[in-house]
CSV table of C-alpha atoms in Angstrom, one decimal:
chain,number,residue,atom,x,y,z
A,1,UNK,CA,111.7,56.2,-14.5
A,2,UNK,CA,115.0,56.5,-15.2
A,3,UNK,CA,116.8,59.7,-12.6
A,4,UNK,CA,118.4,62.4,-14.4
A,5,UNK,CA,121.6,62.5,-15.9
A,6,UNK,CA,121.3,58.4,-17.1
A,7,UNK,CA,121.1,57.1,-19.7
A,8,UNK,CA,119.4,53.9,-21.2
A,9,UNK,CA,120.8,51.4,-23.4
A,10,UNK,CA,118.9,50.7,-26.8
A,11,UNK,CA,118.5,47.5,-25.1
A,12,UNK,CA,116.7,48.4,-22.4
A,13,UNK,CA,118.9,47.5,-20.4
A,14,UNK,CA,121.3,49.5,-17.8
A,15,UNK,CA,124.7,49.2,-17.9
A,16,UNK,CA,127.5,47.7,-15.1
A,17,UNK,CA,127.9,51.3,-13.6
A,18,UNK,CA,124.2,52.0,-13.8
A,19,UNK,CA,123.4,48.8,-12.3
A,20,UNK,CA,126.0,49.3,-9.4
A,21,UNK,CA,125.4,52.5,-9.0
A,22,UNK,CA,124.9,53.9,-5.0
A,23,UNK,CA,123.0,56.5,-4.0
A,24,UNK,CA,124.7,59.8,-4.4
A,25,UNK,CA,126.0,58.4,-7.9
A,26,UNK,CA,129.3,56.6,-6.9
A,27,UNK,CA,129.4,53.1,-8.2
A,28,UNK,CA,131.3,50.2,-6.6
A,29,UNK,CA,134.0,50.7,-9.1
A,30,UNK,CA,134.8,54.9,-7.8
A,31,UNK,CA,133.3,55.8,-11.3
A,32,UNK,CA,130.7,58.2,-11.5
A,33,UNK,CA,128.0,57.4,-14.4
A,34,UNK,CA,128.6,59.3,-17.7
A,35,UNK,CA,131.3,61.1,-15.8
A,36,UNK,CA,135.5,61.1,-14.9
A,37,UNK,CA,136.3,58.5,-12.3
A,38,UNK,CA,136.2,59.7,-8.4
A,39,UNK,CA,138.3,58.7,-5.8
A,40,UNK,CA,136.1,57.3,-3.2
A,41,UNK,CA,136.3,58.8,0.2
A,42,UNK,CA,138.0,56.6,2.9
A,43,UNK,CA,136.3,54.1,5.2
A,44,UNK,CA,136.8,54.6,8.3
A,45,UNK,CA,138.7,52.5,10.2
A,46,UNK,CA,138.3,51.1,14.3
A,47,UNK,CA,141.6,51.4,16.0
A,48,UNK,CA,142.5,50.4,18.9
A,49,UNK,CA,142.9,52.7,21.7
A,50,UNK,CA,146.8,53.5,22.5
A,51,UNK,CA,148.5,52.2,25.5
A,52,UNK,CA,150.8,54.6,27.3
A,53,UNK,CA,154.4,53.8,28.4
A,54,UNK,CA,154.4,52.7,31.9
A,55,UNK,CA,157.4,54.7,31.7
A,56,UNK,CA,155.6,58.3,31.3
A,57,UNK,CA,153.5,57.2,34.6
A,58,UNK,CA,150.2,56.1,33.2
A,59,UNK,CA,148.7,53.0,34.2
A,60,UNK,CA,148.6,50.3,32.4
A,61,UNK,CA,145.6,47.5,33.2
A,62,UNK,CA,146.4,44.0,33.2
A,63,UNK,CA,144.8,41.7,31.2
A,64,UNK,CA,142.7,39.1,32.9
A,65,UNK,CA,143.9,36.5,34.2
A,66,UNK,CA,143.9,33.1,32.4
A,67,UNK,CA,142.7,31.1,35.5
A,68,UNK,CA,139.2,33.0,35.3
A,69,UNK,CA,137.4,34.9,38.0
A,70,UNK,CA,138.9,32.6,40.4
A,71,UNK,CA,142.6,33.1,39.7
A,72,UNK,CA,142.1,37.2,39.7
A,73,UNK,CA,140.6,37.1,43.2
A,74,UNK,CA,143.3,34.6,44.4
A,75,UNK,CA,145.9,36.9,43.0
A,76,UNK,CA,143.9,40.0,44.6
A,77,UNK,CA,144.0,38.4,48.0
A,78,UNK,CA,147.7,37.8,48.0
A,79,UNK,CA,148.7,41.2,46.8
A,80,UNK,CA,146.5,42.0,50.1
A,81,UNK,CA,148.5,39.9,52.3
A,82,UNK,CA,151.6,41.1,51.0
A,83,UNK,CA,152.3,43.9,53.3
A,84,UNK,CA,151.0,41.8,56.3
A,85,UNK,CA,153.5,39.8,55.1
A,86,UNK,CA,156.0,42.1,54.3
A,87,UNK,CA,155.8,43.7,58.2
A,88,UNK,CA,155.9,40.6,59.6
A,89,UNK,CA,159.3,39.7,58.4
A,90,UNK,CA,160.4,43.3,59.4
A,91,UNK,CA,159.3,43.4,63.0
A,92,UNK,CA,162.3,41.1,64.1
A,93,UNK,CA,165.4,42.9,63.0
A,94,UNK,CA,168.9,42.1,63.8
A,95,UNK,CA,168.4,44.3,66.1
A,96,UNK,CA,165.3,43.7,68.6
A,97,UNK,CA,166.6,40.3,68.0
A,98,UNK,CA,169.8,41.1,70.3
A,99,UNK,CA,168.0,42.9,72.5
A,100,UNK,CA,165.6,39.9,72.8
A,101,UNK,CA,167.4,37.7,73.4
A,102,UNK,CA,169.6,39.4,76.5
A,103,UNK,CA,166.6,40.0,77.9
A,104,UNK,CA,165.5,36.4,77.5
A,105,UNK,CA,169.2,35.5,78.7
A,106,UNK,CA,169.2,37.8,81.8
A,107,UNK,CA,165.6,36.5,82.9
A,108,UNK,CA,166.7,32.7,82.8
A,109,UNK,CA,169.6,33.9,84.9
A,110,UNK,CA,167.5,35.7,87.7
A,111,UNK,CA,164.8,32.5,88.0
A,112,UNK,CA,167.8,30.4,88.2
A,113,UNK,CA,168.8,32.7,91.0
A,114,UNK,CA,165.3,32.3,92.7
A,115,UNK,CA,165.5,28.8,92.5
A,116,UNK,CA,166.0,27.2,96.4
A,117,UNK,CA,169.7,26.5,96.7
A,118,UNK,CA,170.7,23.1,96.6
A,119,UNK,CA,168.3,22.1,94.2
A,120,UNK,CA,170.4,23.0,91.3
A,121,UNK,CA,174.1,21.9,90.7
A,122,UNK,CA,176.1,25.4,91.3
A,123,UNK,CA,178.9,26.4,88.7
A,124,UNK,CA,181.6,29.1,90.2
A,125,UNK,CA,182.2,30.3,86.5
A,126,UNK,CA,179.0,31.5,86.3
A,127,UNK,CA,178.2,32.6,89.4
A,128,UNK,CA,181.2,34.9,89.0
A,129,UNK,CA,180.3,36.1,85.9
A,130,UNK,CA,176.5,37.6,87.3
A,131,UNK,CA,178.1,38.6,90.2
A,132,UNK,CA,180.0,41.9,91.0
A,133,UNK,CA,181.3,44.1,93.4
A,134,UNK,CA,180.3,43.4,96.5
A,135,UNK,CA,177.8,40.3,95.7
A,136,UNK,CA,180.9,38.4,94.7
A,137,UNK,CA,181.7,38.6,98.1
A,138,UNK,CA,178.4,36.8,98.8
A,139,UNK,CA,178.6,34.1,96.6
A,140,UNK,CA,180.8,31.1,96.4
A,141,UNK,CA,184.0,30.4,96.8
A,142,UNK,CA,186.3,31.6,93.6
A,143,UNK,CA,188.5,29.6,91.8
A,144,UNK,CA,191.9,31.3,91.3
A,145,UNK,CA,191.8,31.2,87.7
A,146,UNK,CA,188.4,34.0,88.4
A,147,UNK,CA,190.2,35.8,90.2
A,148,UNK,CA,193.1,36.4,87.3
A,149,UNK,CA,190.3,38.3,85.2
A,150,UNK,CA,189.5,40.8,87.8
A,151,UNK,CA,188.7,44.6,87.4
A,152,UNK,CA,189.0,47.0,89.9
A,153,UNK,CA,184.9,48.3,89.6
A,154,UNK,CA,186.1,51.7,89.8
A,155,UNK,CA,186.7,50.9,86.0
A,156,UNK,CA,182.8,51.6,85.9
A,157,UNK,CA,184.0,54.9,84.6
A,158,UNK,CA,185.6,53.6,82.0
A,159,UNK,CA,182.0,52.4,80.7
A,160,UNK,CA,180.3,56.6,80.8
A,161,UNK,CA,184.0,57.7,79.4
A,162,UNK,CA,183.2,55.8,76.4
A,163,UNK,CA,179.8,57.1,76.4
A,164,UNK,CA,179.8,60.3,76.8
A,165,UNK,CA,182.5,60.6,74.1
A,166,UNK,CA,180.7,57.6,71.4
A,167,UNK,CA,177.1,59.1,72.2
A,168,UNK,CA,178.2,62.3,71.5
A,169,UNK,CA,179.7,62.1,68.4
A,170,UNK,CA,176.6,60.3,67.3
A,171,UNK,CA,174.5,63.5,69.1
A,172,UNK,CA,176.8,65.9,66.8
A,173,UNK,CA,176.0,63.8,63.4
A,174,UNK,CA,172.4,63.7,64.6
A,175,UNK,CA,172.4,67.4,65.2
A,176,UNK,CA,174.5,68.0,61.8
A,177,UNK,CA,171.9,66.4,60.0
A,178,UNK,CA,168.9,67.6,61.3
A,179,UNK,CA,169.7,71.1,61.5
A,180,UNK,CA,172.6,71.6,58.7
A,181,UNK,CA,170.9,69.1,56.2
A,182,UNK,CA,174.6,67.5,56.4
A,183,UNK,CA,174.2,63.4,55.6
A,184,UNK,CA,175.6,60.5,58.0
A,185,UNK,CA,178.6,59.2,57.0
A,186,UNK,CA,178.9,56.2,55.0
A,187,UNK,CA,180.4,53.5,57.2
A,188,UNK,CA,177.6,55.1,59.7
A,189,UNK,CA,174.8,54.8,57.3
A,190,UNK,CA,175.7,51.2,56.5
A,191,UNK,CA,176.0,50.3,60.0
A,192,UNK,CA,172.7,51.3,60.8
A,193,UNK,CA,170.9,49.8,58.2
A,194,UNK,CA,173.0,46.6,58.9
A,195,UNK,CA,171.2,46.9,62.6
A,196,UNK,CA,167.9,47.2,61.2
A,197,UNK,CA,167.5,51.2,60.7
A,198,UNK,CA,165.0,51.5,57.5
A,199,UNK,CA,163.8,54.1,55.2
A,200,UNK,CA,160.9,57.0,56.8
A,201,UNK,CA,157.7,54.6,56.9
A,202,UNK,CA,155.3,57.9,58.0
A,203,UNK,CA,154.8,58.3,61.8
A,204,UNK,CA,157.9,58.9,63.3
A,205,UNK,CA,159.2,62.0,64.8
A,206,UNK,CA,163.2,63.2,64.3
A,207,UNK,CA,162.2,64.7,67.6
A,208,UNK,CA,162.0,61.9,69.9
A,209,UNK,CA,165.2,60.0,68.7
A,210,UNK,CA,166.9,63.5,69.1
A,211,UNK,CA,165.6,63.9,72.8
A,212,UNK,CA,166.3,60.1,73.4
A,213,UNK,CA,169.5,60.6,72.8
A,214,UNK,CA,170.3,64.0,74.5
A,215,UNK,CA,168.9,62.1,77.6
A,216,UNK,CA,171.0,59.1,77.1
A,217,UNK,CA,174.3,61.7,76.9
A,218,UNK,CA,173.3,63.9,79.6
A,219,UNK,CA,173.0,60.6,81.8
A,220,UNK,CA,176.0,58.9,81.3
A,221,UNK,CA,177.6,62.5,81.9
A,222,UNK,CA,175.9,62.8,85.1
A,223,UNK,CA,176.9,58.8,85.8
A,224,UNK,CA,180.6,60.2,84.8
A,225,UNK,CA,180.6,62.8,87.2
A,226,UNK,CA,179.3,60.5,90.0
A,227,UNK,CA,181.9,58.5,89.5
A,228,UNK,CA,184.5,60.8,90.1
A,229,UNK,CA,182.9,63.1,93.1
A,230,UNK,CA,180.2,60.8,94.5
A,231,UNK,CA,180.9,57.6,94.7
A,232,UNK,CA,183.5,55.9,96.8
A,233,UNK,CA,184.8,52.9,95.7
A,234,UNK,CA,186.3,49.8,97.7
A,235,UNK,CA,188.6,46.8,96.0
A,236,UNK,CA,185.9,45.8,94.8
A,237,UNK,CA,186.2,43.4,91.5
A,238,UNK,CA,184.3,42.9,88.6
A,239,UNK,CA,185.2,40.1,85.5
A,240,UNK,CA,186.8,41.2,82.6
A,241,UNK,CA,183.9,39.7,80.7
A,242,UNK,CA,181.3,42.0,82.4
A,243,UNK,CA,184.1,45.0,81.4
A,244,UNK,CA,183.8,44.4,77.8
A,245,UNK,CA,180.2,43.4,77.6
A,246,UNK,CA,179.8,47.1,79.7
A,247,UNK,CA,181.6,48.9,77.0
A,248,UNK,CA,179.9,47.6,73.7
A,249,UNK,CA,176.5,47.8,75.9
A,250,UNK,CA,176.9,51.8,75.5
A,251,UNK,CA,178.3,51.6,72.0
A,252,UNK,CA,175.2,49.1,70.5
A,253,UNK,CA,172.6,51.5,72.9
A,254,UNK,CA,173.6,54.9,71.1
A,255,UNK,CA,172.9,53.1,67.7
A,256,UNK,CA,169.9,51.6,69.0
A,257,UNK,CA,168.6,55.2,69.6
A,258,UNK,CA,169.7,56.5,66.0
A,259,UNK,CA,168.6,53.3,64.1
A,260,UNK,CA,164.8,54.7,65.5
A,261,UNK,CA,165.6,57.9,63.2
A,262,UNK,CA,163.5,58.4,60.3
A,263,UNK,CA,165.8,58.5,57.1
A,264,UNK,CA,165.6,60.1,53.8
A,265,UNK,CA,168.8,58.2,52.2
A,266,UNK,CA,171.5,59.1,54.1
A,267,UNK,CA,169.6,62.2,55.5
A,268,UNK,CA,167.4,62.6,58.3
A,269,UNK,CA,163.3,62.7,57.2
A,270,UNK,CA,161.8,65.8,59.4
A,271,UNK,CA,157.9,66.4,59.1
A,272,UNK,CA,157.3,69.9,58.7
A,273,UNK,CA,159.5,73.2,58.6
A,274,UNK,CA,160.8,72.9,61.8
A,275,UNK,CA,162.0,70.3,64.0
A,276,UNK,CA,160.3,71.7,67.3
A,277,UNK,CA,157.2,72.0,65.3
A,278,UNK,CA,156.6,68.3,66.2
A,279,UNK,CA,156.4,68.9,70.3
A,280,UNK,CA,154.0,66.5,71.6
A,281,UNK,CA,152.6,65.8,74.9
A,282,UNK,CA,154.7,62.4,75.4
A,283,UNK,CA,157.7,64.3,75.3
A,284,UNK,CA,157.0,66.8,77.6
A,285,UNK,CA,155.9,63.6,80.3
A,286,UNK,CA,159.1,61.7,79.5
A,287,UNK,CA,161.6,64.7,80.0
A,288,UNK,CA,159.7,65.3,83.1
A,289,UNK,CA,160.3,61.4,84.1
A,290,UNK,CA,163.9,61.5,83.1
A,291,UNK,CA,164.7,64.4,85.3
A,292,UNK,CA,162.6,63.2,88.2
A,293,UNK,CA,164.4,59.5,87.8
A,294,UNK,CA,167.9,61.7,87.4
A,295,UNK,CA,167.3,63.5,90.5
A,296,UNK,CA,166.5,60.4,92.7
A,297,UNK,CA,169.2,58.4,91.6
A,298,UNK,CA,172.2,61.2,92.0
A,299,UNK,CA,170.3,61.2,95.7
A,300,UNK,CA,170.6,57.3,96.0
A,301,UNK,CA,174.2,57.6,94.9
A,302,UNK,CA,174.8,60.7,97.7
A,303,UNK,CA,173.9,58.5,100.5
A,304,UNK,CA,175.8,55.3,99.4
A,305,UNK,CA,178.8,58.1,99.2
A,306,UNK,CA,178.2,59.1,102.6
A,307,UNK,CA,177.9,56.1,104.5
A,308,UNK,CA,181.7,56.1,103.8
A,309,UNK,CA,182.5,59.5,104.5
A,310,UNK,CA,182.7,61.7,107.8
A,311,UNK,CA,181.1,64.7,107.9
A,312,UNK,CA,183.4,67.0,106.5
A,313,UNK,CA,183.0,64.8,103.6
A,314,UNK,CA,186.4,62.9,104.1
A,315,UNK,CA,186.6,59.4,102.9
A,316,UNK,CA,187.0,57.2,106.3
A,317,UNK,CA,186.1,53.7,105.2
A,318,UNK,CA,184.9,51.5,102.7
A,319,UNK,CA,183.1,48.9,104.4
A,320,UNK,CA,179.1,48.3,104.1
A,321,UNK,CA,176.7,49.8,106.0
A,322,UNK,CA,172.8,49.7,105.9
A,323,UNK,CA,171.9,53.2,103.9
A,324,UNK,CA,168.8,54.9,104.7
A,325,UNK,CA,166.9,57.9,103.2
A,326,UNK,CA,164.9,58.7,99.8
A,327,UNK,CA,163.9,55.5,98.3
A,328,UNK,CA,166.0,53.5,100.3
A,329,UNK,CA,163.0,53.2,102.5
A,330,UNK,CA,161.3,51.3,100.2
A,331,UNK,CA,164.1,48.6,98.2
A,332,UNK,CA,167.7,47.9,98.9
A,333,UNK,CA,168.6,49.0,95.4
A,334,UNK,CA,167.0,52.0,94.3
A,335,UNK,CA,169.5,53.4,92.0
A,336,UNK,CA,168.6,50.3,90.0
A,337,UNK,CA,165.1,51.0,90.1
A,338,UNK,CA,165.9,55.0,89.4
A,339,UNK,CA,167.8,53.5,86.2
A,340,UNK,CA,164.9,51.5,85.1
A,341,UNK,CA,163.0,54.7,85.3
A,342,UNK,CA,165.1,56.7,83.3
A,343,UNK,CA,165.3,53.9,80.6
A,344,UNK,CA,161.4,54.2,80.9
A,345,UNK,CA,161.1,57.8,80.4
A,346,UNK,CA,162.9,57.0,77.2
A,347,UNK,CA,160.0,55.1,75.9
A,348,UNK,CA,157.8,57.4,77.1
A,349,UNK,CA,159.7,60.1,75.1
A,350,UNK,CA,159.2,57.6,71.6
A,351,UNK,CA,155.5,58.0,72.3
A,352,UNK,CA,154.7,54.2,73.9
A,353,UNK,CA,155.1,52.5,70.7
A,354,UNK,CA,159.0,52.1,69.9
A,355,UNK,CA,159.1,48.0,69.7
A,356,UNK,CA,163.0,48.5,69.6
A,357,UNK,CA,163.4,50.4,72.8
A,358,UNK,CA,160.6,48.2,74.7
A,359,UNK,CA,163.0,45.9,74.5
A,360,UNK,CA,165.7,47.9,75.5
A,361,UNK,CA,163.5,48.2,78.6
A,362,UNK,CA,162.7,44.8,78.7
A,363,UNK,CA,166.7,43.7,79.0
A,364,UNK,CA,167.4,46.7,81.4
A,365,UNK,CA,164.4,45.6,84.2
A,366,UNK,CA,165.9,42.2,84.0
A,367,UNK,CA,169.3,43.0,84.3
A,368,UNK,CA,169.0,45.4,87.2
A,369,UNK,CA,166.8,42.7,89.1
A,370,UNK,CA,169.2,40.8,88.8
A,371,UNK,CA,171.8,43.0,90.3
A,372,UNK,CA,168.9,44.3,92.6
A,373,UNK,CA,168.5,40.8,93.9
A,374,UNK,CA,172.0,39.7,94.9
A,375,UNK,CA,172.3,42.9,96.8
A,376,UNK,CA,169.0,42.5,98.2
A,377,UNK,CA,170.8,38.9,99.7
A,378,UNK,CA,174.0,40.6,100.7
A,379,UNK,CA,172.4,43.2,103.1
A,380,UNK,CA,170.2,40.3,104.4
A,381,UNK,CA,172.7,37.9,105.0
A,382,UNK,CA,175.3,40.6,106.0
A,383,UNK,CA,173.2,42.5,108.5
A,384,UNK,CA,170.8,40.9,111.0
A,385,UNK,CA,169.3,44.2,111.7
A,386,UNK,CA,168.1,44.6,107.9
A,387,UNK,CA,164.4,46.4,107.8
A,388,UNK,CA,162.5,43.7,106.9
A,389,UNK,CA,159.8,45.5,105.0
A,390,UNK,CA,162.3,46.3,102.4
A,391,UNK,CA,161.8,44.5,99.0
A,392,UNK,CA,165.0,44.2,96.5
A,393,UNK,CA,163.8,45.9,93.5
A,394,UNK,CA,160.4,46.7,93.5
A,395,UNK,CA,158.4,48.3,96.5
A,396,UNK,CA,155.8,46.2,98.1
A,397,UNK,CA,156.7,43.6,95.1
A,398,UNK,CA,159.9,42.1,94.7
């Protein structure tokens, strides 16, 4: 039966809107049977979801890849390896690179000096150039065109003058920065990141660079002092070569110290709300180490002083006598070995894991064996009477 409100032709038949007619009495063409056409309500519509800017910091997933599963988990490996990568290009800097290589430079030159003589040809240049003081006097004979670049070694001085006054100023920007919020300079900013210095990677603590590098100032003041009231220097000679390369040795070792700052820009990165607030046990052990090392080595230097002095303290002499006392028991050069220590406290004070200053330590242990080594020779060869149980640079070792 027809529904109500329709109406059936004489025909019999219903008509296009009756026959397309939908439930609800819409037909396909928005007309309403017998009635005023409609407006049919909208269909609605599947959007697609809105991507956010990158820009407003949403995430934005990639698309897969067109390679297949394959190419994504290549692509997912690599983006692993990438900071493998990344720290592996980072660990040699310009600057462990230098330090590397003296080290590597100063241990060919001491098993070169351990090699039997005779078996090597000898060159007088560069026996003069490792030698100084009074191993020079040991060595072979020097051409006269050495001797026309001596330095009186009481120019050592000139090396801790520099210091004190370079190390300083880098101790007062340090300082500035940590506790003003003042930023490096510039042309100091630049130079450090030219050595290798890079932006705070979490880890590092202000702290120890700042200790470090009190220690390193309060040493070449106490080396400045010695140098002045302790020791007593002879005509002894060093090369004008080992001048210079003494001098920008304390100018690149202050850096070295503030390239191991954490940065923040030109600013210094300090965890926490106070510098001290990052105390730890290592730097309690390594300030204790630096002043024990300090101690022995002023000592060292006393007795060296002495041998050349009377008792009222009056300078008598400078010849070479046989010292004896402290850790001259043990080695013929212990203010070599107290200056190894002091470089070691250092690393101690970095926490054991400052690559940069390892080698630092590295090129220092080298260097004074060296040094440790030729005067280890001249007290031997000088003085019959030599205690024989003594080693050159290392007790019971070496």
């Amino acid at each position: 039966p027809p529904r109500p409100g329709l109406r059936v032709s004489s025909q019999g038949w219903l008509n296009s809107d009756q026959r397309n007619a939908r439930p609800g009495g819409v037909s396909s063409q928005g007309r309403v049977p017998g009635g005023a056409p409609r407006i049919p309500a909208p269909r609605p519509r599947h959007r697609r979801p809105a991507r956010l800017s990158p820009a407003r910091g949403a995430r934005v997933a990639a698309p897969p890849p067109a390679g297949g599963v394959g190419t994504g988990r290549a692509e997912a490996g690599t983006a692993a390896m990438a900071p493998w990568a990344g720290a592996a290009l980072s660990t040699l800097n310009p600057l462990r690179a230098l330090w590397l290589a003296l080290a590597a430079a100063f241990l060919l030159t001491l098993l070169l000096q351990l090699v039997p003589p005779g078996l090597l040809p000898s060159c007088a240049l560069f026996q003069d150039l490792i030698r100084y003081g009074k191993t020079k006097c040991g060595g072979p004979p020097r051409p006269a065109i050495c001797r026309a670049f001596d330095v009186p070694k009481r120019c050592f001085s000139h090396f801790y003058i520099l210091s004190v006054l370079w190390n300083g100023f880098l101790l007062w920007c340090l300082t500035q920065s940590l506790f003003l919020g003042a930023p490096f300079p510039n042309w100091l900013h630049g130079l450090l990141r030219i050595l290798g210095a890079a932006q705070f990677r979490g880890g590092e603590l202000a702290l120890s660079a700042f200790l470090v590098l009190v220690f390193l100032w309060l040493h070449s003041l106490q080396r400045l002092f010695e140098c002045f009231y302790v020791s007593v220097f002879s005509n002894a000679v060093i090369h004008i070569v080992q001048y210079c390369f003494g001098l920008a040795y304390y100018v690149l070792v202050g850096l070295t110290v503030l390239t191991q700052v954490p940065l923040d820009g030109r600013n210094v990165y300090v965890i926490g709300k106070n510098l001290f607030m990052q105390a730890r046990w290592f730097h309690i052990l390594g300030m204790m180490m630096f002043i024990w090392s300090s101690v022995h080595q002023y000592k060292c230097h006393v007795i060296l002083g002495n041998l050349r002095k009377n008792k009222a303290g009056v300078v008598i002499h400078c010849n070479h006598r046989i010292p004896f006392g402290d850790w001259f028991e043990y080695v013929s050069s212990p203010n070599y070995l107290a200056e190894l220590m002091i470089y070691i406290s250092m690393a101690v004070t970095f926490g054991f894991q400052n690559l940069t200053w390892w080698l630092v330590v590295t090129y220092v242990f080298f260097n004074q064996a060296l040094s440790a080594f030729l005067s280890h020779k001249f007290y031997k060869s000088k003085f019959v009477s030599y205690p024989k149980h003594r080693k050159a640079f290392l007790p019971f070792l070496f």
